Coordinates of C-alpha atoms in Angstrom, one line a residue:
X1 CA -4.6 34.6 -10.4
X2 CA -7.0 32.0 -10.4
X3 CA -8.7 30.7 -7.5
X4 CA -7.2 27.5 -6.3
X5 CA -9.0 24.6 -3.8
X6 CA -7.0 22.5 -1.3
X7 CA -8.3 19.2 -0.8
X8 CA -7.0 16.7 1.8
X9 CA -7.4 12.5 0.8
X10 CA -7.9 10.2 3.7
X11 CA -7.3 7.0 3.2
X12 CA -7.6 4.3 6.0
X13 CA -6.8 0.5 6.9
X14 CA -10.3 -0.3 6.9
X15 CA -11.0 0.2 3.0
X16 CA -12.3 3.9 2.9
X17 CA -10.9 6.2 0.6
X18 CA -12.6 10.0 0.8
X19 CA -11.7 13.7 -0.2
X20 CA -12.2 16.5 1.8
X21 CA -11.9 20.2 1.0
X22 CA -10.4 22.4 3.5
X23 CA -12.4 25.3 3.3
X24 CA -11.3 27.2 6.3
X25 CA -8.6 28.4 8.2
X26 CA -7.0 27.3 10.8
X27 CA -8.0 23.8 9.7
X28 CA -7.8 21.5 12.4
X29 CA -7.2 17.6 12.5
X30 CA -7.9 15.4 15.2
X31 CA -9.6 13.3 17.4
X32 CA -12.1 15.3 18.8
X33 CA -15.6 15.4 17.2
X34 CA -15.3 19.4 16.7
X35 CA -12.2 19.4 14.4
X36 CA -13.1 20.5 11.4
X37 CA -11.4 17.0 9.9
X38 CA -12.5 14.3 12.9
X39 CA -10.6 11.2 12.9
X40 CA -11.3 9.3 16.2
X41 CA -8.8 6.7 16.2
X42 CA -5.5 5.5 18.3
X43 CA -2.7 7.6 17.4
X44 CA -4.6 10.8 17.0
X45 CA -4.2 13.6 19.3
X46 CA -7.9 15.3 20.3
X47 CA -5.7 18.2 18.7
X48 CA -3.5 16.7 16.4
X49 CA -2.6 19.2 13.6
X50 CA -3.7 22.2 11.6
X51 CA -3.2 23.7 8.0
X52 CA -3.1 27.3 7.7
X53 CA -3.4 29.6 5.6
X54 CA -1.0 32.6 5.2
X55 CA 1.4 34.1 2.5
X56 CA -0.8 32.5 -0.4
X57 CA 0.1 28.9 0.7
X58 CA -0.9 26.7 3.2
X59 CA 0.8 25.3 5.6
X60 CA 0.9 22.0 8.1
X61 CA 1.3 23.3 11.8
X62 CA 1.5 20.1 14.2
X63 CA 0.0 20.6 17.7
X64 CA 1.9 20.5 20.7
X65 CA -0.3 17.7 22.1
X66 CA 0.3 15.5 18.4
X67 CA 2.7 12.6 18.0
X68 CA 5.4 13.6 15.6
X69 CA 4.1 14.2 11.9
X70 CA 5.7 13.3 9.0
X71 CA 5.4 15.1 5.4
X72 CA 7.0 13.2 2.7
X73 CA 9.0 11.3 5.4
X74 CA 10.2 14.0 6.6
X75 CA 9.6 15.3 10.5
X76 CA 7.5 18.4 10.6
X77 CA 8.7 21.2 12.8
X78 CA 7.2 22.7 15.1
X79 CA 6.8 26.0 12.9
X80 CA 4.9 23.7 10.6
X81 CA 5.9 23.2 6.7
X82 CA 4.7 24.5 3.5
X83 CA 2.6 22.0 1.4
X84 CA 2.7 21.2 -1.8
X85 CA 0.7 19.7 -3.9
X86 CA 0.6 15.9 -3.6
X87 CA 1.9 15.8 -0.4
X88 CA 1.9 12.7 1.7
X89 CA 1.0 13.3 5.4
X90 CA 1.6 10.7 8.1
X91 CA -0.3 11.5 11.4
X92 CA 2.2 9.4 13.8
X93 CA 2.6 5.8 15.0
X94 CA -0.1 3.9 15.3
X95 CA -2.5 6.0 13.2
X96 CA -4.7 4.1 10.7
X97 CA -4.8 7.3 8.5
X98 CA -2.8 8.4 5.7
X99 CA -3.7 12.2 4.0
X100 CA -2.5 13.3 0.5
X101 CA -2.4 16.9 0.1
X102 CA -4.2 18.3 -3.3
X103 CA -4.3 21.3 -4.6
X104 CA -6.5 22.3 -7.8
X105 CA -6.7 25.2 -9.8
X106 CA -10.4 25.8 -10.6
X107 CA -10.0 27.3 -14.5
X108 CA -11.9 26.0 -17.8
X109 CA -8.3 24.9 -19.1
X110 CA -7.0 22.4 -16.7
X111 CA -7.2 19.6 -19.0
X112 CA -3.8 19.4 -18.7
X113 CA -2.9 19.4 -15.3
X114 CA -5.8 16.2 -15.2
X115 CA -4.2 14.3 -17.9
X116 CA -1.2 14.7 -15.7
X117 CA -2.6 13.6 -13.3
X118 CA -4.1 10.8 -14.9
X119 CA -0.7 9.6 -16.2
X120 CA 0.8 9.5 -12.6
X121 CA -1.7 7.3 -11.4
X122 CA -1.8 5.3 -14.5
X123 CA 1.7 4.7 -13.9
X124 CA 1.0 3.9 -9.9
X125 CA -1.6 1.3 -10.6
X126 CA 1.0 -0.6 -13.4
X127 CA 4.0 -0.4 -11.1
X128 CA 3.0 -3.3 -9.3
X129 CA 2.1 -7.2 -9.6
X130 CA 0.2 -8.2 -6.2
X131 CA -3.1 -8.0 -6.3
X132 CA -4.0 -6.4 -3.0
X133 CA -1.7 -3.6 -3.7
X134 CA -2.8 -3.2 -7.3
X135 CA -6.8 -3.2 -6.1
X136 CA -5.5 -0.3 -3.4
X137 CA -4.0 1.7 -5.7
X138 CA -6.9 1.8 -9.0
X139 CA -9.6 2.9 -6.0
X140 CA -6.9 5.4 -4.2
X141 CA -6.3 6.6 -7.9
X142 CA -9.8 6.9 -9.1
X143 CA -10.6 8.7 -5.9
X144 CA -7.8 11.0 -6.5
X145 CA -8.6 11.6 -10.3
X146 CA -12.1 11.8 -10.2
X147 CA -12.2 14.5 -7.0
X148 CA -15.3 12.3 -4.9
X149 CA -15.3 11.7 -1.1
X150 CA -15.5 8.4 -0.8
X151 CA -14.1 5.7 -3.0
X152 CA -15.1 1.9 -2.9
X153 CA -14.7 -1.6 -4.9
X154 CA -16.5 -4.6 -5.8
X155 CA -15.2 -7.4 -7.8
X156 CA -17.2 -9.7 -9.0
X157 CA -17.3 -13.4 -7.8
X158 CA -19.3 -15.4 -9.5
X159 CA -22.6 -13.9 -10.6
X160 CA -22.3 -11.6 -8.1
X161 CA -20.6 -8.3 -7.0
X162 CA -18.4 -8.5 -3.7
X163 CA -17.1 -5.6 -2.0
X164 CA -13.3 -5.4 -2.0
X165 CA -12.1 -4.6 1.7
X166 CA -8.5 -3.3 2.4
X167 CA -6.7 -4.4 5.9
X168 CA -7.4 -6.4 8.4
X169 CA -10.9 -4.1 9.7
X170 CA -14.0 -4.4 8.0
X171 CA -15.8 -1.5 8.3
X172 CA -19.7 -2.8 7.8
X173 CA -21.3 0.2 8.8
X174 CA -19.9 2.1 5.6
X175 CA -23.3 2.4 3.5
X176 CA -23.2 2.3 -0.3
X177 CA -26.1 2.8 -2.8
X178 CA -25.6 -0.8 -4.5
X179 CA -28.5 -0.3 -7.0
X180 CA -25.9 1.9 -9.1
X181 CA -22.9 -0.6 -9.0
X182 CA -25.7 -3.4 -9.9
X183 CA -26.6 -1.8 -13.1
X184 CA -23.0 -0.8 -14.2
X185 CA -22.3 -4.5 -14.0
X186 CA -25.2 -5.6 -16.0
X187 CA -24.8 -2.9 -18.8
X188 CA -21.1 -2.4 -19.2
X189 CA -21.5 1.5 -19.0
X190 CA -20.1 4.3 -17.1
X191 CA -22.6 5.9 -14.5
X192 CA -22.6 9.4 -13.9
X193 CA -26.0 11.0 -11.4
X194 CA -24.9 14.6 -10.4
X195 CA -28.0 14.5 -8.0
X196 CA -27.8 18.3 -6.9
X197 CA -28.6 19.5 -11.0
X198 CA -31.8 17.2 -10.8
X199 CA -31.4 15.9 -14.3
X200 CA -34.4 15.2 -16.2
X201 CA -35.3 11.2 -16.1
X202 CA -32.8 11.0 -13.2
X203 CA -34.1 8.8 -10.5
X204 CA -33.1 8.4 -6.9
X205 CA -33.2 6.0 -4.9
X206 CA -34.0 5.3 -1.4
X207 CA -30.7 5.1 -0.4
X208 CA -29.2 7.7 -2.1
X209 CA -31.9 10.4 -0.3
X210 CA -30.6 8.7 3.2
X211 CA -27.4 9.0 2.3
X212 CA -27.6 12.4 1.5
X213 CA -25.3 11.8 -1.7
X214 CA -24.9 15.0 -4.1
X215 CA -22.7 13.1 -6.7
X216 CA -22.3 9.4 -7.8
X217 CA -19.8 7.7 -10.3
X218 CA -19.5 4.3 -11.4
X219 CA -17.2 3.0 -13.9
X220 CA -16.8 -0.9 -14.8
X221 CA -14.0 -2.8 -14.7
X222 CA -14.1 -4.7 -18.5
X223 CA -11.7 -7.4 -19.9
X224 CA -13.1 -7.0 -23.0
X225 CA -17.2 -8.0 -22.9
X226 CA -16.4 -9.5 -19.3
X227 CA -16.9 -7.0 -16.4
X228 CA -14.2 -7.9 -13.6
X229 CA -15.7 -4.9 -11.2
X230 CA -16.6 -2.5 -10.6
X231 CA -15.6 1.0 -9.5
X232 CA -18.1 3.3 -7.3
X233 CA -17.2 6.8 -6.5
X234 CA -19.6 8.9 -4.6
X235 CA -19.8 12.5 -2.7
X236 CA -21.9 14.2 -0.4
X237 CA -21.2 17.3 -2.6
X238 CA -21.0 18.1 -5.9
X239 CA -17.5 17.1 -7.7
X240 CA -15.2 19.1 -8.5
X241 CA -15.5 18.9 -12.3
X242 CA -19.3 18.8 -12.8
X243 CA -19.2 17.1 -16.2
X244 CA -16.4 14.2 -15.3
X245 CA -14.5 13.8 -17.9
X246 CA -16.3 10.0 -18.7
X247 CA -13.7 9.0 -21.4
X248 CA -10.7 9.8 -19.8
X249 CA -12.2 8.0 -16.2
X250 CA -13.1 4.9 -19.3
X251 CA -9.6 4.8 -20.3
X252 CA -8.1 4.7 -16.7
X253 CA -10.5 1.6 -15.9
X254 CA -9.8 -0.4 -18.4
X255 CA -6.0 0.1 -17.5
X256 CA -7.2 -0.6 -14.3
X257 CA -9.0 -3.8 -15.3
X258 CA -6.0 -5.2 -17.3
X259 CA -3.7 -4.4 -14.4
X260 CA -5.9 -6.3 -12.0
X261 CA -6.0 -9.1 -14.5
X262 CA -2.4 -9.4 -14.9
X263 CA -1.7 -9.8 -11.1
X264 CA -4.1 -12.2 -11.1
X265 CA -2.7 -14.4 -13.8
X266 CA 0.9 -13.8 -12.3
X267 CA 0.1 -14.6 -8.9
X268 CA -1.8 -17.5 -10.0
X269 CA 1.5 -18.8 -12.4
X270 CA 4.0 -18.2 -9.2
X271 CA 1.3 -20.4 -7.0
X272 CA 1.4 -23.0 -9.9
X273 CA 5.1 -23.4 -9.9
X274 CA 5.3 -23.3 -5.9
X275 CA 2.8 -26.0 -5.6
X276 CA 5.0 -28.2 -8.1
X277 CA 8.0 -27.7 -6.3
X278 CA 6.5 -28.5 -3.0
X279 CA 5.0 -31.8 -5.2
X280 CA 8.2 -32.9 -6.0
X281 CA 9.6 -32.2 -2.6
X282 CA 7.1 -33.9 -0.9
X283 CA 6.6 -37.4 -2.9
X284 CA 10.3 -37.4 -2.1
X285 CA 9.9 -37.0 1.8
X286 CA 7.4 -39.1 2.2
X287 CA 8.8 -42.4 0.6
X288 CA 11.6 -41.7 3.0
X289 CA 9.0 -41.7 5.7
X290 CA 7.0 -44.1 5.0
X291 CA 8.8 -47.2 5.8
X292 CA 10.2 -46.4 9.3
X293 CA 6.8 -44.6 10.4
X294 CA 5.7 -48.0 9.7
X295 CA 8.4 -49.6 11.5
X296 CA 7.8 -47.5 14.8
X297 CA 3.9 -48.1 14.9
X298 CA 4.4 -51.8 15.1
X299 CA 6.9 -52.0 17.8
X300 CA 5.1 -49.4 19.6
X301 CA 2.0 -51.7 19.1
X302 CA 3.6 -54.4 20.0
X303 CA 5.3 -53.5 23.2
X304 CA 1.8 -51.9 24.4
X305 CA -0.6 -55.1 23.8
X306 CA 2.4 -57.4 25.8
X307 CA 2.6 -54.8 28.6
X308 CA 0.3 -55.5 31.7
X309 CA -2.5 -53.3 32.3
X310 CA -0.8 -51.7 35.4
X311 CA 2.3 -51.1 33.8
X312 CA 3.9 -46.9 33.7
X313 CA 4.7 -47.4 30.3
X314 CA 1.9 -48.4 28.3
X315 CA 0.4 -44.4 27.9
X316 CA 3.8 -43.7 26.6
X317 CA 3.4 -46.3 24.1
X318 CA -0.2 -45.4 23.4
X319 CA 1.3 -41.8 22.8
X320 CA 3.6 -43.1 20.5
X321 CA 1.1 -44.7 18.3
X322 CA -1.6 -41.9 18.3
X323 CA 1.5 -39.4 17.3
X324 CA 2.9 -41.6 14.2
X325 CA -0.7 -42.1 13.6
X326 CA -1.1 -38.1 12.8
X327 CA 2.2 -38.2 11.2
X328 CA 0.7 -40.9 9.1
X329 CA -1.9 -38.6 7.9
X330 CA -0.1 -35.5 7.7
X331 CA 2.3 -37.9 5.0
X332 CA -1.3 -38.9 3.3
X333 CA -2.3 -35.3 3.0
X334 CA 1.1 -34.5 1.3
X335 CA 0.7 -37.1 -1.2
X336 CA -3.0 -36.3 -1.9
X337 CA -1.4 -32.6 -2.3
X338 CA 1.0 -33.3 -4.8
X339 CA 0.5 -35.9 -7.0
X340 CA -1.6 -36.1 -10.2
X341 CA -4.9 -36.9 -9.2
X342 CA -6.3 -40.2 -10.5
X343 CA -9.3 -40.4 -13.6
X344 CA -12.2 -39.2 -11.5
X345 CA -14.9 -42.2 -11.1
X346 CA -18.3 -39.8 -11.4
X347 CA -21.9 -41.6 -10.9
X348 CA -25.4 -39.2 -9.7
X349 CA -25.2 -39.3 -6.1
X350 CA -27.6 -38.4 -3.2
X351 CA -25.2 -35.6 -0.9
X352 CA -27.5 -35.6 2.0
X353 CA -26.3 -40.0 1.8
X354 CA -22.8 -38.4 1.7
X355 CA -23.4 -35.8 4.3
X356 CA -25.0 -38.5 6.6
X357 CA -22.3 -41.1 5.8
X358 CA -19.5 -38.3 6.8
X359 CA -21.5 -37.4 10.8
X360 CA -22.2 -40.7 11.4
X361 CA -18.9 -41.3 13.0
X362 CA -18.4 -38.2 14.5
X363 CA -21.5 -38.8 16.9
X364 CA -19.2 -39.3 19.8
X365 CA -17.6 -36.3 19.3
X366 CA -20.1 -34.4 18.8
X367 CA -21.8 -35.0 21.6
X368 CA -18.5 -34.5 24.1
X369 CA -17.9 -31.1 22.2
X370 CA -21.7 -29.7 22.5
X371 CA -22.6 -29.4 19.1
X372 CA -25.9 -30.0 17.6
X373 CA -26.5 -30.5 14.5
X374 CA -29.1 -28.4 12.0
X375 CA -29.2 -30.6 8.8
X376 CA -31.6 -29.4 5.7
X377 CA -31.1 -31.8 3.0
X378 CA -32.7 -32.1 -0.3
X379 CA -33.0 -36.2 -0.8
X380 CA -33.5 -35.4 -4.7
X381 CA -30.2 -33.2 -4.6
X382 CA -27.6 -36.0 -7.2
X383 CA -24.5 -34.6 -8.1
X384 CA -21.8 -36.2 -10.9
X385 CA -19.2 -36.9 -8.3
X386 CA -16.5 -39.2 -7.6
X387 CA -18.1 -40.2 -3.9
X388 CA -15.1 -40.9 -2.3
X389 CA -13.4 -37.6 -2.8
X390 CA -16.6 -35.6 -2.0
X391 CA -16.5 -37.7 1.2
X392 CA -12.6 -36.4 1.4
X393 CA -13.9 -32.7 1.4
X394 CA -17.0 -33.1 3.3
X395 CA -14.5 -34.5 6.5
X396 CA -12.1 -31.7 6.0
X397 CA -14.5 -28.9 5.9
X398 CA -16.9 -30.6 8.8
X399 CA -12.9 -31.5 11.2
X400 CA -12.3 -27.3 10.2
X401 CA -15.6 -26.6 11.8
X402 CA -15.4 -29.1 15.1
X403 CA -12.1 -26.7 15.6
X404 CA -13.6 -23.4 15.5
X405 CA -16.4 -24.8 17.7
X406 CA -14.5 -25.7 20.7
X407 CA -17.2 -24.1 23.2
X408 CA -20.3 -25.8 21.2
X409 CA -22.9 -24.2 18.8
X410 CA -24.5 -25.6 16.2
X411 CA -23.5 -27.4 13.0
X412 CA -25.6 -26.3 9.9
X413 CA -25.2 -28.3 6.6
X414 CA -27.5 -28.0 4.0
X415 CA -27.9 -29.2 0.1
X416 CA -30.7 -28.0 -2.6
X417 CA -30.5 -28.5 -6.4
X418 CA -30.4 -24.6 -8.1
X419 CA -30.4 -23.5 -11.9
X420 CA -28.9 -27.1 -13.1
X421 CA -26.4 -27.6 -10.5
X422 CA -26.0 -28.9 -6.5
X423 CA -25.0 -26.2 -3.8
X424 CA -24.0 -28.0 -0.5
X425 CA -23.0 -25.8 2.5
X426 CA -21.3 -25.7 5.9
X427 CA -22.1 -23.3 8.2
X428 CA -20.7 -23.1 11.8
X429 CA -21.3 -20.9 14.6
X430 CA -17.5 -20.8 15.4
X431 CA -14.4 -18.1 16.0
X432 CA -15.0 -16.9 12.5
X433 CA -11.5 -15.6 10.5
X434 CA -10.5 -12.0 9.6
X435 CA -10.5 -10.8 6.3
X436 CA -6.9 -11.5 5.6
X437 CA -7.0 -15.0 7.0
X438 CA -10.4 -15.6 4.3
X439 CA -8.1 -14.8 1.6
X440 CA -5.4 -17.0 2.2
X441 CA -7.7 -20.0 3.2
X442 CA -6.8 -22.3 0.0
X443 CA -3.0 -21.4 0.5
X444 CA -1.3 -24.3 0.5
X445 CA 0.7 -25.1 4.4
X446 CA -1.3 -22.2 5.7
X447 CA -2.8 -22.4 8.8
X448 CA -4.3 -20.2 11.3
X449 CA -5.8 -21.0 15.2
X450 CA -4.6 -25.0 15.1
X451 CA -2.4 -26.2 16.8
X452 CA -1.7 -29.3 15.3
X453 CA -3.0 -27.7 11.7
X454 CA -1.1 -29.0 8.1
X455 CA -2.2 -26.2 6.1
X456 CA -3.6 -28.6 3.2
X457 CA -7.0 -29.4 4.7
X458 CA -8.6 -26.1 2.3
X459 CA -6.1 -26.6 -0.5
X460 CA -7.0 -30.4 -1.2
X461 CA -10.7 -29.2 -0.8
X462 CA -9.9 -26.5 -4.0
X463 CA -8.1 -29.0 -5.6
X464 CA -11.1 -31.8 -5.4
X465 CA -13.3 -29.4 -6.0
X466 CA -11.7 -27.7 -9.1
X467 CA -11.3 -31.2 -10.8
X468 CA -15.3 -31.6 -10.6
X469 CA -15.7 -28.5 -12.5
X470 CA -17.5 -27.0 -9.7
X471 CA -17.2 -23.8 -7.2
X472 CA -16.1 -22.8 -3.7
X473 CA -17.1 -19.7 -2.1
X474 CA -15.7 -18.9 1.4
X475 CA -18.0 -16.2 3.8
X476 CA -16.5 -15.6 7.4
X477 CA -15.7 -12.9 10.0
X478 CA -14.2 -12.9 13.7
X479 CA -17.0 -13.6 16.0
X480 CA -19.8 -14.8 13.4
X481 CA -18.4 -18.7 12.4
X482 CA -17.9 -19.1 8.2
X483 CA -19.7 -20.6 5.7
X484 CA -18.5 -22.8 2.5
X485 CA -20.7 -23.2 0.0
X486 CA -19.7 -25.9 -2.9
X487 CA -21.7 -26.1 -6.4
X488 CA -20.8 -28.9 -8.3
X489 CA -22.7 -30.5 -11.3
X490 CA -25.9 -32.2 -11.3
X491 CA -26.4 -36.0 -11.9
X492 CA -29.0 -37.2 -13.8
X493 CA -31.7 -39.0 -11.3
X494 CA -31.7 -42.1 -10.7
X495 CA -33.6 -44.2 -13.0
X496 CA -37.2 -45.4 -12.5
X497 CA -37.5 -49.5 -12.7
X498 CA -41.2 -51.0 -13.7

C-alpha cells in the first residue's frame, strides 16, 4: 500500500493561495495561534475543527465551539465526515477562508493521477469568461497542480509587472522574492530553484534567505513572444514532486495565458457594444432635454434679477438655476461620452501652461477647502495634444481630487519628459479607493463616494486619452489618496527665431 500525504489548500479573500500538509493527528483548525493550522480571522472558532486520522482515512471532526461546517455543501455532523480527495471545506459564515482537501499518493508512477489533475483544472480555468474569476482560478489551479504553499500573480502593465490582488483586502505584508518573477518576464522561461538541493550555479537572493523559502516556481504567461504574466509559486518546503514536471506546468500556462486573453478581449467587446447603446440612448435624451433646460434657466433667471433683494423667493430661484446648471453639464458629459469625437487639432504644448491654466480658477476653492498645492513642472515638457481636451482631463482628474480632499491635504501635480514621451501626474492625499473600486474607475456611469457623481468624469478621461495614443495608469488604496499618471506623445520644441 503506498504511503499517501494529505494536504489541505487555503485559499483566502485577500489573494493568498497556500498548501499545507497535515502531518499529524488530531489536526486542529482555528483561531488560536497553537492550532496546528492558525487562521485568525472573524468566523473562526479559537477551536474550530480537526481532521483525524483513524480506519486508514481521515476524517473532518467539527468542534463544539465552531460555526456549522460545510463539506461539499453539505453540513458536517457532529461525528465528523470522511474526506475525500478534493474536498471542498467551508469554515462557517463570515469566514474569509475556503480549504480543498488533497490527497496524494507518493509512488514513482503517478503520472497519471497528475495529468488528471491537470485536465480538471485545465477545464476549471476555460469554463469561464470574466476576468477576475479566470485570474482566480489559473493561480488556485497552479497552486493545486504544482503542490507549493503559497501561490501569487502579476500581470503585466505596461513595462512593468503588477501584482494581481483577489477581493476587496490587500494584503501588503505578503513578501515575495520579485527578483525571480523579474527575470521570467524578461526571458520568457520557466524558473525552477529547489533551494534545499543547493544546486550548483544556483544563487540566492536576499530575500529568498529571509524568507526562508525551500522551493520556488515561476512560469510566464506567453501569447506567443508577448509575456502577459507571470505565475510565481513558492514553498517554505520542498515540493512535493522534486523535479516539477516543467512541460506539463508550460502547457497549463499557456492555456492559462490564452484563457486570460480571451476574457479580456470578450469583456472588452461586451464594454464596446454597451457603450454604443448607451451612445445612441443618450444623443437621444439629451436633444429632448436640451431645449426646455434651456427654457427653465431663463425664466428662472429672469424672475430672480426682477425680484427685490429682500424678497423669500429669490434663493429658490437661485437654486433653480445652479441645479439646471449641473443638469446642463451632466447633458454635456453625455454627449462628450457618446458621440464620435471630432479630428483631434494636435500642436507641441507646454503642460505645466496647461496645468497652470486649469488651477488658476480654482484659487478660491482651494483656499476655502485647505488644500495647498505641490506643483513640479518641467517648462520644457511639450506634448502633441489637442489643448482643449487635455484641459478637459486635467479639470476632471484635478474636481476628482478636490472630492476626495474634503478635510484638506495637499495637491501634487507634476510633468517631466521620459524616454521620448510626457508623463503628467495627479497625486492627492485624499480617501484613497479599494481595490475593487480601482478597477472599475474607467467604467462608464460608475461612481463611488459622490454624491452628485455622473460616472463619466474617468471614462471621458480614457476616451481622450486613448485617442492621443497615450496611457493611463491608476495607483490608489483606502487611506493613502491615488495617483494618475498620463504619458502622452512628445511635441517637437518650439522653434528657435534669429
Amino acid at each position: 500500500m503506498p504511503r499517501q500525504v494529505a494536504r489541505l489548500e487555503i485559499a483566502s479573500s485577500e489573494g493568498l493561495t497556500k498548501v499545507v500538509v497535515v502531518d499529524r493527528t488530531p489536526f486542529s483548525i482555528g483561531a488560536d495561534r497553537s492550532a496546528d493550522l492558525p487562521l485568525p480571522a472573524p468566523g473562526i472558532a479559537p477551536c474550530h475543527a480537526q481532521i483525524v486520522l483513524f480506519g486508514g482515512a481521515h476524517h473532518l471532526v467539527p468542534h463544539p465551539s465552531g460555526k456549522a461546517l460545510l463539506a461539499d455543501g453539505k453540513p458536517v455532523p457532529e461525528g465528523g465526515i470522511a474526506l475525500a480527495h478534493g474536498t471542498l471545506i467551508d469554515l462557517g459564515p463570515g469566514s474569509p477562508y475556503t480549504l480543498r482537501f488533497l490527497l496524494q499518493g507518493v509512488r514513482a508512477d503517478d503520472r497519471e493521477d497528475r495529468l488528471v489533475t491537470l485536465m480538471e483544472v485545465a477545464r476549471t480555468i476555460t469554463s469561464s469568461l470574466t476576468v477576475e474569476d479566470v485570474l482566480k482560478r489559473v493561480l488556485d489551479g497552479a497552486v493545486r497542480f504544482s503542490g507549493a504553499e503559497r501561490g501569487y500573480l502579476f500581470l503585466r502593465e505596461e513595462k512593468c509587472l503588477v501584482r494581481w490582488r483577489r477581493g476587496s483586502a490587500e494584503d501588503d505584508r505578503a513578501e515575495v522574492s520579485l527578483s525571480v518573477p523579474e527575470e521570467v518576464a524578461a526571458t520568457g522561461r520557466p524558473v525552477y530553484r529547489d533551494v534545499a538541493a543547493g544546486d550548483p550555479g544556483q544563487f540566492t537572493t536576499d530575500s529568498i534567505v529571509r524568507l526562508r523559502l525551500q522551493a520556488i516556481l515561476c512560469l510566464p504567461l506567453a501569447i506567443r513572444q508577448d509575456i502577459i504574466g507571470v505565475v510565481y509559486l513558492d514553498s517554505r518546503k520542498r515540493l512535493p514532486h522534486h523535479q516539477p514536471d516543467l512541460h506539463l506546468l508550460e502547457a497549463l500556462a499557456g492555456l492559462a495565458a490564452v484563457a486570460i486573453q480571451n476574457s479580456r478581449l470578450v469583456e472588452e467587446r461586451v464594454r464596446a457594444e454597451r457603450t454604443l447603446a448607451i451612445g445612441q440612448m443618450a444623443r437621444a435624451v439629451v436633444h429632448d432635454l436640451r431645449s426646455p433646460l434651456s427654457s427653465i434657466r431663463g425664466l428662472a433667471e429672469l424672475l430672480h434679477e426682477r425680484a427685490p433683494v429682500e424678497d423669500p423667493s429669490r434663493p429658490h430661484l437661485a437654486t433653480i438655476m445652479a441645479e439646471v446648471d449641473r443638469l446642463a453639464g451632466i447633458t454635456g458629459d453625455l454627449l462628450q461620452f457618446s458621440r464620435e469625437a471630432p479630428p483631434l487639432h494636435r500642436s507641441p504644448v507646454r503642460l505645466a501652461d496647461l496645468v497652470r491654466q486649469t488651477l488658476k480658477p480654482l484659487q478660491p476653492r482651494l483656499q476655502r477647502s485647505n488644500i495647498s498645492l505641490a506643483l513640479s513642472l518641467d517648462e520644457e515638457a511639450r506634448a502633441s495634444v489637442d489643448a482643449a481636451r487635455i484641459l478637459r482631463v486635467l479639470h476632471n482628474l484635478i474636481a476628482n481630487s478636490l472630492e476626495a480632499m474634503r478635510g484638506g491635504g495637499i495637491l501634487d501635480i507634476r510633468c517631466r519628459r521620459s524616454n521620448g514621451s510626457c508623463l503628467l501626474s495627479v497625486r492627492d492625499g485624499g480617501c484613497g479607493m479599494p481595490e475593487e473600486v480601482r478597477r472599475r474607475v474607467f467604467d462608464p456611469f460608475f461612481t463611488h463616494g459622490k454624491a452628485h457623481g455622473t460616472g463619466l468624469g474617468m471614462a471621458i478621461v480614457q476616451k481622450i486619452v486613448d485617442e492621443h495614443g497615450g496611457t493611463i495608469r491608476v495607483e490608489s488604496a483606502p487611506g493613502q489618496g491615488t495617483t494618475v499618471e498620463l504619458g502622452l506623445p512628445a511635441g517637437s520644441p518650439a522653434p528657435v527665431r534669429g
